[in-house]
Each structure stands twice: as C-alpha cells, then as structure tokens.
mmCIF file of C-alpha atoms in Angstrom:
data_model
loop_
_atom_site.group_PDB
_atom_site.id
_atom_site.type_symbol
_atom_site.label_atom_id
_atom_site.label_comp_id
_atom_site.label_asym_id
_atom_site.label_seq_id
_atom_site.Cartn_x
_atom_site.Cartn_y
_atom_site.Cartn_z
ATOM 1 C CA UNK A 1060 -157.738 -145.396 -7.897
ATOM 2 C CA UNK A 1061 -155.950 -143.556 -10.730
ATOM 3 C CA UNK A 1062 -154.097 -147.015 -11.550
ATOM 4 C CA UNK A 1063 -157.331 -148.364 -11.783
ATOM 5 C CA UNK A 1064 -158.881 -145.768 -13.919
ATOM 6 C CA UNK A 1065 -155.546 -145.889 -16.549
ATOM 7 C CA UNK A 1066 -155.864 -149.389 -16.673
ATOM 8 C CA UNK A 1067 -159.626 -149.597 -17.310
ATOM 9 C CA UNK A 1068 -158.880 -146.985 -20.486
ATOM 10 C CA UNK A 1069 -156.340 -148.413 -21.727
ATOM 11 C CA UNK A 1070 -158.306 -152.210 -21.904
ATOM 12 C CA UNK A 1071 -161.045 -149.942 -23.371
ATOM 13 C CA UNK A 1072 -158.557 -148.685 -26.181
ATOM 14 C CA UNK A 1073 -156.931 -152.386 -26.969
ATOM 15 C CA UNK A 1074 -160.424 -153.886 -26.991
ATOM 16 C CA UNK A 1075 -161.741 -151.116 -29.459
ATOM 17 C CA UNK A 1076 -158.792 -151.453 -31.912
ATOM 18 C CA UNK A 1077 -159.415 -155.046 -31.506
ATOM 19 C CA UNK A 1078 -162.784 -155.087 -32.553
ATOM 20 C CA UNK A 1079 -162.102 -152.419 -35.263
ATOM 21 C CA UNK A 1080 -159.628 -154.896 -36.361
ATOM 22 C CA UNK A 1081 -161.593 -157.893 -36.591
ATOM 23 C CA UNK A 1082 -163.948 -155.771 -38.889
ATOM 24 C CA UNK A 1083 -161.133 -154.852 -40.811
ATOM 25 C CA UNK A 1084 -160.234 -158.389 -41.550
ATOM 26 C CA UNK A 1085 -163.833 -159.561 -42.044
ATOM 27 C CA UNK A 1086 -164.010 -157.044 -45.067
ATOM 28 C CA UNK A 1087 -160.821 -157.276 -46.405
ATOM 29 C CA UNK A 1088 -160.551 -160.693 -46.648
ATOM 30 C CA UNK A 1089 -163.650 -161.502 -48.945
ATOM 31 C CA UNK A 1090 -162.409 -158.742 -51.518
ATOM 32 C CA UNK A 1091 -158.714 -160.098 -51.427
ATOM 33 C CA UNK A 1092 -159.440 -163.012 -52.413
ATOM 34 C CA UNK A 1093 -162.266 -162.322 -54.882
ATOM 35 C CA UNK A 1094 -158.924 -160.349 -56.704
ATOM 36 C CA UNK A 1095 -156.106 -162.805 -56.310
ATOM 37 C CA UNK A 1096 -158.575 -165.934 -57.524
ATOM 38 C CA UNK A 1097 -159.678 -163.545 -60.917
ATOM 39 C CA UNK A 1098 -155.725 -163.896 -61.947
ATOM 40 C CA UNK A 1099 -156.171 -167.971 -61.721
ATOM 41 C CA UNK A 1100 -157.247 -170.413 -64.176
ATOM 42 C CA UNK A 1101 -159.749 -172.812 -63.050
ATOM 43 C CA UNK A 1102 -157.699 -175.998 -62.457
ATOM 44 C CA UNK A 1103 -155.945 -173.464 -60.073
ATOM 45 C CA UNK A 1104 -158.085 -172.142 -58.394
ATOM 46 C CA UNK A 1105 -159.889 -175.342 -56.884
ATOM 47 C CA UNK A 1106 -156.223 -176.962 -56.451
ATOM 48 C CA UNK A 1107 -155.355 -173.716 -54.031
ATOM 49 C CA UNK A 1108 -158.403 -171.519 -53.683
ATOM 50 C CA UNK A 1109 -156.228 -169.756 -50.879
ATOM 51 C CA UNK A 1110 -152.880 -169.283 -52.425
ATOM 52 C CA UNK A 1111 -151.247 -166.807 -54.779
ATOM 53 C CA UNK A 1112 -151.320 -167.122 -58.591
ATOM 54 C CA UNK A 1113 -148.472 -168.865 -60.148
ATOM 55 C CA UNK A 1114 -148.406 -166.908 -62.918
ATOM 56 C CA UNK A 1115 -150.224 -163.090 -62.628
ATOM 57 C CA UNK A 1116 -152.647 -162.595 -66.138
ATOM 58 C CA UNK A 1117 -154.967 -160.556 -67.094
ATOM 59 C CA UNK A 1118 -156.244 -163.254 -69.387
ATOM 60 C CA UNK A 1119 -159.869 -163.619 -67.071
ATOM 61 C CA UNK A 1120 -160.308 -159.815 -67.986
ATOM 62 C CA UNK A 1121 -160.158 -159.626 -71.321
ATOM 63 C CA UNK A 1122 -161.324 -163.160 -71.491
ATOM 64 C CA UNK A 1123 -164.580 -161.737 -69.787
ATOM 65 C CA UNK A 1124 -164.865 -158.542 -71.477
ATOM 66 C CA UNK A 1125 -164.638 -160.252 -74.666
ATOM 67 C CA UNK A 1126 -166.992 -162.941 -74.312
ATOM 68 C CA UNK A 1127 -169.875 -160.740 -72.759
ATOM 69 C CA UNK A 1128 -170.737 -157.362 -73.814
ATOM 70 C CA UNK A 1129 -169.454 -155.801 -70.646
ATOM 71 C CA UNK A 1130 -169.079 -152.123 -71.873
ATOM 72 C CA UNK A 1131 -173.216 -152.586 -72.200
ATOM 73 C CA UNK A 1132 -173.610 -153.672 -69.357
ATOM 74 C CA UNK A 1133 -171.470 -150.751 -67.894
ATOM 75 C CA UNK A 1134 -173.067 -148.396 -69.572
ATOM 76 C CA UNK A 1135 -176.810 -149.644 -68.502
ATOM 77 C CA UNK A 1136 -175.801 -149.668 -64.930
ATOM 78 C CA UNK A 1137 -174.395 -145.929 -65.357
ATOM 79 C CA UNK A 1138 -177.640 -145.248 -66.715
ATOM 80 C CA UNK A 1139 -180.008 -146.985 -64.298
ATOM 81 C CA UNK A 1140 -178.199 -145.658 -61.218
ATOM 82 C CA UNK A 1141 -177.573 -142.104 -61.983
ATOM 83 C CA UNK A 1142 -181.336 -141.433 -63.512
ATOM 84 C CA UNK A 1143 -182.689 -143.644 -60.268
ATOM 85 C CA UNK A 1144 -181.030 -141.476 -58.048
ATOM 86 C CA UNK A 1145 -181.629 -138.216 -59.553
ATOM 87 C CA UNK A 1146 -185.208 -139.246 -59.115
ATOM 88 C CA UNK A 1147 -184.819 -140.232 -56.031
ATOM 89 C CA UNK A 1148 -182.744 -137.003 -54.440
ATOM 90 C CA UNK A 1149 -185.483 -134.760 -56.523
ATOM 91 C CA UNK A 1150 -188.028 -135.804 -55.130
ATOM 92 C CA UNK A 1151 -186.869 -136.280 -51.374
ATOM 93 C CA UNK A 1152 -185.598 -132.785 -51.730
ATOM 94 C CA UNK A 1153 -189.174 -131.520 -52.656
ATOM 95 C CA UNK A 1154 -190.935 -133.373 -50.180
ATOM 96 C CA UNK A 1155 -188.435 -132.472 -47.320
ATOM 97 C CA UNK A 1156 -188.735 -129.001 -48.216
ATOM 98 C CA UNK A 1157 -192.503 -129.430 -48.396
ATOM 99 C CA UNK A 1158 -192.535 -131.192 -44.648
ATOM 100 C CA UNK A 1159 -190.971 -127.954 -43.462
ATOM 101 C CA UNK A 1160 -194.154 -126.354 -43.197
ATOM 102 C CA UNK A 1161 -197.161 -126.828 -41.519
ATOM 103 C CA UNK A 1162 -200.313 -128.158 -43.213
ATOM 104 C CA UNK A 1163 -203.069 -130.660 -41.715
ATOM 105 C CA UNK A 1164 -201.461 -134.092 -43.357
ATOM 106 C CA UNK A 1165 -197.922 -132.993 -42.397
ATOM 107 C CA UNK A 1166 -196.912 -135.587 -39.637
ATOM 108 C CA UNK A 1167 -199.495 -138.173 -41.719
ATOM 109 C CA UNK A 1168 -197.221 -137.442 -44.900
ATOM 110 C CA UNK A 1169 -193.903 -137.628 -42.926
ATOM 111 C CA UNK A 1170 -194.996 -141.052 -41.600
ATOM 112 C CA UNK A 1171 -196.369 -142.573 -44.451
ATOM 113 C CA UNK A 1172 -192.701 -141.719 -46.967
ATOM 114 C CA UNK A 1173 -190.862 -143.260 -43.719
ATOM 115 C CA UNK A 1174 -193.034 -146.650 -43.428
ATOM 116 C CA UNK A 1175 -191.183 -147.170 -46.343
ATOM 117 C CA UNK A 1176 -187.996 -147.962 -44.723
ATOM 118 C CA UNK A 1177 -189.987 -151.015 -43.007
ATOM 119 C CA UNK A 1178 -191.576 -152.631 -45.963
ATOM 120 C CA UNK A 1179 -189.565 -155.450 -47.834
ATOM 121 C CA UNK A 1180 -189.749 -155.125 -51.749
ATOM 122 C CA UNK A 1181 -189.813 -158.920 -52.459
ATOM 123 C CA UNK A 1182 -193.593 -159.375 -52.016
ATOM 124 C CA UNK A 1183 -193.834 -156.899 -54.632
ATOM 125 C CA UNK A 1184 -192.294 -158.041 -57.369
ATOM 126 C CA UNK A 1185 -195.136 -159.660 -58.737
ATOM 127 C CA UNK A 1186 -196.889 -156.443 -58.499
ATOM 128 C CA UNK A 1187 -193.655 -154.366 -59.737
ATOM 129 C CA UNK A 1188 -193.175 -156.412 -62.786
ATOM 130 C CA UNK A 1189 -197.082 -155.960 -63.777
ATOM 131 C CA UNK A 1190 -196.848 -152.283 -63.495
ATOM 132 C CA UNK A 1191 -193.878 -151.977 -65.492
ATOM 133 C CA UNK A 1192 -195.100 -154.259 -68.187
ATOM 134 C CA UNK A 1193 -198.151 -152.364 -68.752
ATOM 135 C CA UNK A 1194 -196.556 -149.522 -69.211
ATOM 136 C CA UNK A 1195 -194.248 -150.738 -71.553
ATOM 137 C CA UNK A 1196 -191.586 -150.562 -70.024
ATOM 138 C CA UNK A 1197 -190.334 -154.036 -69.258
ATOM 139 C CA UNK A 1198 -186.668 -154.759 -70.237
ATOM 140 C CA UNK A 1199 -185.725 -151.399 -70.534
ATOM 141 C CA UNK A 1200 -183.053 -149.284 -68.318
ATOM 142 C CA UNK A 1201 -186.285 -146.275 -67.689
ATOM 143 C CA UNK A 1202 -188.285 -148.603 -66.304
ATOM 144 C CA UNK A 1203 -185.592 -150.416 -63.779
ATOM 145 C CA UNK A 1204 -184.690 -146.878 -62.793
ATOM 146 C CA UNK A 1205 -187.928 -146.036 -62.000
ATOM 147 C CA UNK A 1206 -188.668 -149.091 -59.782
ATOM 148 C CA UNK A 1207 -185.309 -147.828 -58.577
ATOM 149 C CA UNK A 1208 -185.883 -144.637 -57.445
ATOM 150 C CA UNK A 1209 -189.323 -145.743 -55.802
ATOM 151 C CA UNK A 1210 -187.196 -148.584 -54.168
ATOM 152 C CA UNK A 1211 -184.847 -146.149 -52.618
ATOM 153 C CA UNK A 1212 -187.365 -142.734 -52.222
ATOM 154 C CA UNK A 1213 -187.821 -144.016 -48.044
ATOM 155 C CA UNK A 1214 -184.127 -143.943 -47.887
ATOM 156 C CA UNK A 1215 -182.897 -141.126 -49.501
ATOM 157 C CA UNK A 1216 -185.707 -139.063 -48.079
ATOM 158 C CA UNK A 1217 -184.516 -140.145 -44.169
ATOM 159 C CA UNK A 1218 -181.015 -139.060 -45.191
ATOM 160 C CA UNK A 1219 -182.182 -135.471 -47.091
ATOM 161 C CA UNK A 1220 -184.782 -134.567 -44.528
ATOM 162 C CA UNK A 1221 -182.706 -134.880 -41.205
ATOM 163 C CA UNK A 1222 -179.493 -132.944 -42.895
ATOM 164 C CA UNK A 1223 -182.437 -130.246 -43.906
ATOM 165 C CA UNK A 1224 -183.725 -130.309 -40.461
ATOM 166 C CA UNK A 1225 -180.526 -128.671 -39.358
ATOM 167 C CA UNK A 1226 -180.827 -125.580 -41.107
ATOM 168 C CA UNK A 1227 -182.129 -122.853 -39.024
ATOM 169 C CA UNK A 1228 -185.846 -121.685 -39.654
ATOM 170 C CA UNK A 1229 -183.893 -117.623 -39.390
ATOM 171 C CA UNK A 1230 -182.077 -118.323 -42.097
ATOM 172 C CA UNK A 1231 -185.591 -119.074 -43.881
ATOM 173 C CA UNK A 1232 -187.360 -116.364 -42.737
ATOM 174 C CA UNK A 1233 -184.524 -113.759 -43.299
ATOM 175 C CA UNK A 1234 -184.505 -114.933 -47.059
ATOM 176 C CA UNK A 1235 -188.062 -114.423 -47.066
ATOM 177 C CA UNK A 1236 -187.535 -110.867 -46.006
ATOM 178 C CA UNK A 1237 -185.291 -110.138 -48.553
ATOM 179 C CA UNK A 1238 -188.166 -110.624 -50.751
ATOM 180 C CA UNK A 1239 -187.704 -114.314 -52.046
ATOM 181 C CA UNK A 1240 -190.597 -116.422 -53.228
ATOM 182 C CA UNK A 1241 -191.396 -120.157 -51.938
ATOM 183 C CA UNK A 1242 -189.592 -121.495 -54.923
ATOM 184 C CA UNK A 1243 -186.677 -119.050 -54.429
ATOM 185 C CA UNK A 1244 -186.022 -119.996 -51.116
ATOM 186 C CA UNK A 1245 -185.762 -123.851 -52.404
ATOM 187 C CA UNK A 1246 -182.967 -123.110 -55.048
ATOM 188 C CA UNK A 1247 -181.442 -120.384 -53.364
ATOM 189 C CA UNK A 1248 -181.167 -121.618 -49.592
ATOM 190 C CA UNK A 1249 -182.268 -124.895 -49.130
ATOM 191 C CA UNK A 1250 -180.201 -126.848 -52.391
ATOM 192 C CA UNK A 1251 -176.808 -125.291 -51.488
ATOM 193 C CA UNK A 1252 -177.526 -125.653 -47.521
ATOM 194 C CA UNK A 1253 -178.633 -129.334 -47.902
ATOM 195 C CA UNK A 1254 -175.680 -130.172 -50.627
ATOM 196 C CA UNK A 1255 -173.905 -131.779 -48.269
ATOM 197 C CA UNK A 1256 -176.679 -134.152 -47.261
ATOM 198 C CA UNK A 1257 -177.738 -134.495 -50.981
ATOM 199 C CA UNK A 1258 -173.793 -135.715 -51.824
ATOM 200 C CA UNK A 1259 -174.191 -138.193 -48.704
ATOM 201 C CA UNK A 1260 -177.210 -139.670 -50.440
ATOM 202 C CA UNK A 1261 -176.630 -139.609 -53.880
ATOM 203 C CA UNK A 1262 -173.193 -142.004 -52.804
ATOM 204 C CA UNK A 1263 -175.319 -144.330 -50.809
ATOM 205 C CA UNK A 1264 -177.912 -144.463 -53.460
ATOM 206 C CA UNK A 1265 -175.815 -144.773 -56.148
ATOM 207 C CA UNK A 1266 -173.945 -147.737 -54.489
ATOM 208 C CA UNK A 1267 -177.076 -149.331 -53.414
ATOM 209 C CA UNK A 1268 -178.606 -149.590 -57.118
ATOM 210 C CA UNK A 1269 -175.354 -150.283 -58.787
ATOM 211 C CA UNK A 1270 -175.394 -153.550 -56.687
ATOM 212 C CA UNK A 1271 -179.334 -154.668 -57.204
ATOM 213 C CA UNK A 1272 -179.443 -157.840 -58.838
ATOM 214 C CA UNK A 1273 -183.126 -158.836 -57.631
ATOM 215 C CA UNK A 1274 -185.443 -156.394 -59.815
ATOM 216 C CA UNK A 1275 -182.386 -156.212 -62.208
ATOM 217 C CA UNK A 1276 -182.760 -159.747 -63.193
ATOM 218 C CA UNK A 1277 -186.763 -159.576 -62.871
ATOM 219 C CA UNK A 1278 -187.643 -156.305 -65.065
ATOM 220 C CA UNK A 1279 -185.064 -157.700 -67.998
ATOM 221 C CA UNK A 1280 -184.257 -160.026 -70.333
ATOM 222 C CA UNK A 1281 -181.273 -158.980 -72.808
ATOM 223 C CA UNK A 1282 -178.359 -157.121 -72.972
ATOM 224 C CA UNK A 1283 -179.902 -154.355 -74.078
ATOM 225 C CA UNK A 1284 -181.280 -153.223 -70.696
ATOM 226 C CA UNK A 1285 -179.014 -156.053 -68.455
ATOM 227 C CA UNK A 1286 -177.070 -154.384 -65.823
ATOM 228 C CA UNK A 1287 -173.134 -155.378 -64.873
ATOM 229 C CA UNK A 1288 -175.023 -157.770 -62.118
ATOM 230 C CA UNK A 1289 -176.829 -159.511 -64.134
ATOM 231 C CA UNK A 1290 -174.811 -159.736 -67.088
ATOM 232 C CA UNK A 1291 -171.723 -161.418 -64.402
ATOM 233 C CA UNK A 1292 -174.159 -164.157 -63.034
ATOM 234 C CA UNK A 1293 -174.530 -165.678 -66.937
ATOM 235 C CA UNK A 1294 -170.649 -166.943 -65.953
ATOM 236 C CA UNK A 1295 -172.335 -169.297 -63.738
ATOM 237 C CA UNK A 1296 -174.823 -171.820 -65.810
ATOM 238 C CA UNK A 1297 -176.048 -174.925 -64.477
ATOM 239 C CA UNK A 1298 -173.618 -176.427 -67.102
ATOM 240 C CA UNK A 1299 -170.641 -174.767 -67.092
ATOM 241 C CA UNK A 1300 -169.137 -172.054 -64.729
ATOM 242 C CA UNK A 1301 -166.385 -169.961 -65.520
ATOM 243 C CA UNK A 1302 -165.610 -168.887 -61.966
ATOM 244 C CA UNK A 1303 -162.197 -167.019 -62.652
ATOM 245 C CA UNK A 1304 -163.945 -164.881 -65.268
ATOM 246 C CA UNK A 1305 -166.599 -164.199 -62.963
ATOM 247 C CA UNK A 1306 -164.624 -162.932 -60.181
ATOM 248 C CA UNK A 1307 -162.807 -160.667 -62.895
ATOM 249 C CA UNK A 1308 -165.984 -159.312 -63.961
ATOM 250 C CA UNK A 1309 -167.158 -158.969 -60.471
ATOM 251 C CA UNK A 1310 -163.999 -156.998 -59.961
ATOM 252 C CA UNK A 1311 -164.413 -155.080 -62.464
ATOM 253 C CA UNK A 1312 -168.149 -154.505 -61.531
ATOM 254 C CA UNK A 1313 -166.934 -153.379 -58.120
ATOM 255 C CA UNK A 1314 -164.466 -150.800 -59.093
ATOM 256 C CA UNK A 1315 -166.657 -148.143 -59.796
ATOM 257 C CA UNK A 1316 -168.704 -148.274 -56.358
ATOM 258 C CA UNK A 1317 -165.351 -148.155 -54.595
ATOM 259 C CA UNK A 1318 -163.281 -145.519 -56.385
ATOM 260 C CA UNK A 1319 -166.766 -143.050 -56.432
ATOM 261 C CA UNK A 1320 -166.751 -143.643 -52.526
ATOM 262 C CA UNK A 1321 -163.110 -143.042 -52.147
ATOM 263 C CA UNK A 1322 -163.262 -139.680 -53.984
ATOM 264 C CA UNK A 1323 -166.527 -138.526 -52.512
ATOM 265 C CA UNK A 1324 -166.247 -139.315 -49.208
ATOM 266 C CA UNK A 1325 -163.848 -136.851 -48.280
ATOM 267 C CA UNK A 1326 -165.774 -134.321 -50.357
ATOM 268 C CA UNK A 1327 -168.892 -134.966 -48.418
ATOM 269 C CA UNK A 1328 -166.870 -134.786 -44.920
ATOM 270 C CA UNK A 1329 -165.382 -131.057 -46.224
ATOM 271 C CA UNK A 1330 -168.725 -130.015 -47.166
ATOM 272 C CA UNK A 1331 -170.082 -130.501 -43.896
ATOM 273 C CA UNK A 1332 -167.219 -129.171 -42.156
ATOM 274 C CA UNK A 1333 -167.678 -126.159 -44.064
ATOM 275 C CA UNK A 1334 -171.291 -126.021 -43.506
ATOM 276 C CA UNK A 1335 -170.991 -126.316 -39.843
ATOM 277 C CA UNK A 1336 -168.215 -123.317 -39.438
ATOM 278 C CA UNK A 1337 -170.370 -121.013 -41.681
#
C-alpha cells in the first residue's frame, strides 16, 4: 500500500514538472525567437527563420529607432499607461472603500462595477471614439488614457476590493476610536493596508495598457499621441515590410513590461508577506 502511495506521488510530481515544463517552453520559445530573428537581415531571416544569426548587429535597432520616432512613442506609452492606471487604482480604491459600508445600492453598486469584467470593449468602439471626439480629445495621449482607465476600472477594482476585504473591520473601528474621520481612516489605514494589493494592480494594469493596440490605433492618428504599438505595426505596410526592424522594435517595446515585472514582483510578494505577519 505504501509502494503504491510513493509511486502515485511521485507520477504526480514528474507529471507536474512536466506540464510546468511544457508551459515553460510554450513561452519561451515565441520570445527567443522574436530576439534572435531582430539581429537578422531579411534575406536571412526567410532563408533560416529558425537558426542563429551569422553575424550578431545591432543594425535593426538603431535602424528602427532612427527611422521612426521611437523615443515618442516611448514616451506616449509612459504617459498613457501610468495616468490610465493612476485613474484606474484611484478610483477602485474609493469605490472599494466606499463598498465597505452599508447603504441601500451597496450589493447593486458592487454588481454593476463587476459586470464589467463580462462585457467585451469591441462593440464599443464606435461609441468610444464618438465620445472622445466630442470632447476633443481624439488623437491625444489624455483621451486614450481615459478610455484606458474606464477599460481597465472592472479589473483593477476586482483586484483592490478582495485584497481590501482582508483587512479586519477591528482594525477600522479601533481607528475610529482613536478619533479618526471617514477620510482619515482611508489615508491612514486603508492606503498603506491595501498597498500591497494596489502594487499587484498597478503591475497588471500597467502591463495590460502598455500592450493595447486596438483603441491605440482607433483614438489616434500621428506620432504625436501614437503609442510604441502602434508606431511598430507601420514596419509592416501592404508594400513593404521590414520584419527584422519590427521584431527589434517589438523587443524593444517589450522590455519595459518585463524588467517592471521582474523588479516588482518580488516587491509585491514581500509586501504581502509582511502584511500577513503584522
């Protein structure tokens, strides 16, 4: 029976570090390759998509941050993504904290942020683009953030509201004995007990509106107000396609995203650890 039990764990253990494996390769894979083929010419890469470079250059790089206007583009998507999700985390704090009491439209309020999560955006964007062109605000980076942050508000307020859940309601009231107002309770409890959760969200919502190319390509239509996305898919014209200097730029577009995640992440996970033991 033991033998039986060992064995059954241990085919357990193979077949999850097989299958963590497999997801290893899956994403790995894709984003090797994307990097190896953005140090190939052209010619190359369609002789050997799935070989090394013969001869490592940065040549797509500068090649592609000299023929677009890349350092605009960077600086639109900083822009767009860290007012979007300021907006976003604001108000998803506010309204979690909000939900924390009782009032008549509580659970109808709660419900109504979360149907969010269940509606697709791409019916809208007739709809979206109207709004933001009446108020003036077509093909600039204020108006993407703000279809941003409304894109994202169902999200980031799941993510805020259960991590806020999980604060006791003593720790609340005690505050409130001590003499603190509503608002006092808000900055001086809830913010630093929910930082944790807000870090979690602000990476995911960062990430999520870096990437957007949809609404990104809808609400603009120059430099200017272009985002990295959009500004990497003008490599690829219906007459001419540069695809090694869009993979560099995509590479390029990419770093960001996955040096923020690599630094936060572990930030996040020590927050919460310290949260937990307090």
């Amino acid at each position: 029976m033991d033998r039986v039990v060992v064995t059954t764990q241990v085919v357990a253990r193979i077949g999850k570090w097989l299958f963590l494996g497999v997801l290893l390769v899956l994403s790995l894979v894709p984003l090797l390759w994307l990097v190896l083929s953005s140090f190939k010419t052209t010619p190359e890469l369609f002789r050997g998509p799935f070989t090394l470079p013969r001869h490592w250059s940065f040549a797509n790089f500068t090649g592609a941050l000299s023929t677009l206007p890349l350092v605009t583009y960077f600086r639109n998507s900083v822009v767009v993504s860290a007012a979007g999700t300021a907006a976003t985390i604001a108000i998803s704090t506010m309204a979690a904290y909000a939900l924390r009491h009782k009032f008549r439209l509580n659970g109808l309020t709660r419900n109504f942020l979360m149907a969010g999560l269940l509606v697709p955006f791409t019916p809208f964007m007739t709809p979206i683009f109207y709004i933001i062109e009446r108020l003036g605000l077509y093909n600039t980076v204020w108006g993407l953030a703000l279809v941003y942050a409304g894109m994202m508000l169902p999200v980031g307020f799941l993510i805020i509201k259960t991590y806020m859940d999980t604060i006791p309601e003593e720790t609340l009231e005690a505050a409130r004995i001590d003499g603190a107002s509503f608002h006092g309770v808000f900055f001086r409890v809830i913010v630093p007990l929910t930082a944790p959760g807000l870090a979690t969200a602000a990476i995911f919502l960062v990430i999520s509106d870096w990437n957007e190319l949809l609404f990104a390509n809808l609400l603009t239509a120059s430099p200017s107000a272009q985002t990295l996305q959009v500004g990497i898919t003008t490599f690829l014209t219906g007459y001419a396609s540069n695809y090694p200097q869009a993979f560099a730029g995509t590479a390029m577009a990419m770093a960001p995203t996955v040096l923020a995640y690599a630094l936060l992440s572990n930030r996040v996970i020590d927050s919460m650890t310290a949260s937990a033991l307090k």
